[in-house]
Amino acid sequence: MSQVKIEAFLSVPPCSGGVAVRRLLQRAQSEFGDRIEVVTHTGRDAAWDENSINNAPALVIGDLVKFVGLAPSYESLVGALREAGLE
């Protein structure tokens, strides 16, 4: 079984959307455990440019930029994870 990678891009200082994304990811980690890998980029780094991210919060799931500028609903996050191959 392969993991689905989630990359979260959050601003500094944190905005309300970033706080919501952190909560979403904590919930996803508790539900899916080692079936997902979460990487958080807090503040701009090279990964922002590599993924053409220019607005926070943003989520890259698998290899696709799925959400930019908003915190998705939990159901939308789970749907994106399933699209990326989560079993």
JSON list of C-alpha atoms in Angstrom, two decimals, residues 6-64:
[
{"chain": "A", "resi": 6, "resn": "ILE", "atom": "CA", "xyz": [-0.42, 15.98, 1.13]},
{"chain": "A", "resi": 7, "resn": "GLU", "atom": "CA", "xyz": [1.59, 19.19, 1.00]},
{"chain": "A", "resi": 8, "resn": "ALA", "atom": "CA", "xyz": [0.06, 22.10, 2.91]},
{"chain": "A", "resi": 9, "resn": "PHE", "atom": "CA", "xyz": [1.19, 25.65, 2.17]},
{"chain": "A", "resi": 10, "resn": "LEU", "atom": "CA", "xyz": [0.46, 28.03, 5.06]},
{"chain": "A", "resi": 11, "resn": "SER", "atom": "CA", "xyz": [1.16, 31.72, 5.56]},
{"chain": "A", "resi": 12, "resn": "VAL", "atom": "CA", "xyz": [3.10, 33.46, 8.30]},
{"chain": "A", "resi": 13, "resn": "PRO", "atom": "CA", "xyz": [1.45, 34.80, 10.39]},
{"chain": "A", "resi": 14, "resn": "PRO", "atom": "CA", "xyz": [-1.26, 32.18, 10.16]},
{"chain": "A", "resi": 15, "resn": "CYS", "atom": "CA", "xyz": [-4.62, 33.21, 8.73]},
{"chain": "A", "resi": 16, "resn": "SER", "atom": "CA", "xyz": [-7.95, 31.68, 9.73]},
{"chain": "A", "resi": 17, "resn": "GLY", "atom": "CA", "xyz": [-7.84, 29.44, 6.63]},
{"chain": "A", "resi": 18, "resn": "GLY", "atom": "CA", "xyz": [-4.43, 28.11, 7.63]},
{"chain": "A", "resi": 19, "resn": "VAL", "atom": "CA", "xyz": [-5.67, 27.31, 11.11]},
{"chain": "A", "resi": 20, "resn": "ALA", "atom": "CA", "xyz": [-8.62, 25.45, 9.59]},
{"chain": "A", "resi": 21, "resn": "VAL", "atom": "CA", "xyz": [-6.30, 23.50, 7.25]},
{"chain": "A", "resi": 22, "resn": "ARG", "atom": "CA", "xyz": [-4.14, 22.42, 10.20]},
{"chain": "A", "resi": 23, "resn": "ARG", "atom": "CA", "xyz": [-7.26, 21.11, 11.98]},
{"chain": "A", "resi": 24, "resn": "LEU", "atom": "CA", "xyz": [-8.39, 19.30, 8.83]},
{"chain": "A", "resi": 25, "resn": "LEU", "atom": "CA", "xyz": [-5.01, 17.63, 8.44]},
{"chain": "A", "resi": 26, "resn": "GLN", "atom": "CA", "xyz": [-4.95, 16.56, 12.09]},
{"chain": "A", "resi": 27, "resn": "ARG", "atom": "CA", "xyz": [-8.36, 14.96, 11.61]},
{"chain": "A", "resi": 28, "resn": "ALA", "atom": "CA", "xyz": [-7.21, 13.24, 8.40]},
{"chain": "A", "resi": 29, "resn": "GLN", "atom": "CA", "xyz": [-4.05, 11.93, 10.10]},
{"chain": "A", "resi": 30, "resn": "SER", "atom": "CA", "xyz": [-6.08, 10.50, 12.97]},
{"chain": "A", "resi": 31, "resn": "GLU", "atom": "CA", "xyz": [-8.48, 8.81, 10.53]},
{"chain": "A", "resi": 32, "resn": "PHE", "atom": "CA", "xyz": [-6.05, 7.59, 7.86]},
{"chain": "A", "resi": 33, "resn": "GLY", "atom": "CA", "xyz": [-2.85, 7.16, 9.88]},
{"chain": "A", "resi": 34, "resn": "ASP", "atom": "CA", "xyz": [0.12, 5.97, 7.84]},
{"chain": "A", "resi": 35, "resn": "ARG", "atom": "CA", "xyz": [-1.90, 5.87, 4.61]},
{"chain": "A", "resi": 36, "resn": "ILE", "atom": "CA", "xyz": [-1.19, 9.60, 4.22]},
{"chain": "A", "resi": 37, "resn": "GLU", "atom": "CA", "xyz": [1.99, 11.62, 4.53]},
{"chain": "A", "resi": 38, "resn": "VAL", "atom": "CA", "xyz": [1.59, 15.27, 5.48]},
{"chain": "A", "resi": 39, "resn": "VAL", "atom": "CA", "xyz": [4.27, 17.84, 4.71]},
{"chain": "A", "resi": 40, "resn": "THR", "atom": "CA", "xyz": [3.70, 21.42, 5.85]},
{"chain": "A", "resi": 41, "resn": "HIS", "atom": "CA", "xyz": [5.39, 24.44, 4.29]},
{"chain": "A", "resi": 42, "resn": "THR", "atom": "CA", "xyz": [5.00, 27.39, 6.65]},
{"chain": "A", "resi": 43, "resn": "GLY", "atom": "CA", "xyz": [6.04, 30.59, 4.96]},
{"chain": "A", "resi": 44, "resn": "ARG", "atom": "CA", "xyz": [7.43, 30.85, 1.43]},
{"chain": "A", "resi": 45, "resn": "ASP", "atom": "CA", "xyz": [10.07, 28.37, 0.36]},
{"chain": "A", "resi": 46, "resn": "ALA", "atom": "CA", "xyz": [11.15, 26.86, -2.96]},
{"chain": "A", "resi": 47, "resn": "ALA", "atom": "CA", "xyz": [8.21, 24.42, -2.94]},
{"chain": "A", "resi": 48, "resn": "TRP", "atom": "CA", "xyz": [5.80, 27.34, -3.35]},
{"chain": "A", "resi": 49, "resn": "ASP", "atom": "CA", "xyz": [7.41, 28.27, -6.67]},
{"chain": "A", "resi": 50, "resn": "GLU", "atom": "CA", "xyz": [7.80, 24.64, -7.78]},
{"chain": "A", "resi": 51, "resn": "ASN", "atom": "CA", "xyz": [4.03, 24.17, -7.42]},
{"chain": "A", "resi": 52, "resn": "SER", "atom": "CA", "xyz": [3.12, 27.70, -8.66]},
{"chain": "A", "resi": 53, "resn": "ILE", "atom": "CA", "xyz": [1.43, 28.46, -5.34]},
{"chain": "A", "resi": 54, "resn": "ASN", "atom": "CA", "xyz": [0.81, 32.18, -4.85]},
{"chain": "A", "resi": 55, "resn": "ASN", "atom": "CA", "xyz": [-1.95, 32.16, -2.27]},
{"chain": "A", "resi": 56, "resn": "ALA", "atom": "CA", "xyz": [-2.33, 30.50, 1.13]},
{"chain": "A", "resi": 57, "resn": "PRO", "atom": "CA", "xyz": [-3.65, 28.22, 2.36]},
{"chain": "A", "resi": 58, "resn": "ALA", "atom": "CA", "xyz": [-3.10, 25.70, -0.42]},
{"chain": "A", "resi": 59, "resn": "LEU", "atom": "CA", "xyz": [-3.07, 21.92, -0.61]},
{"chain": "A", "resi": 60, "resn": "VAL", "atom": "CA", "xyz": [-1.24, 19.71, -3.10]},
{"chain": "A", "resi": 61, "resn": "ILE", "atom": "CA", "xyz": [-2.59, 16.17, -2.95]},
{"chain": "A", "resi": 62, "resn": "GLY", "atom": "CA", "xyz": [-0.59, 13.53, -4.72]},
{"chain": "A", "resi": 63, "resn": "ASP", "atom": "CA", "xyz": [0.96, 15.53, -7.52]},
{"chain": "A", "resi": 64, "resn": "LEU", "atom": "CA", "xyz": [-1.97, 17.90, -8.18]}
]
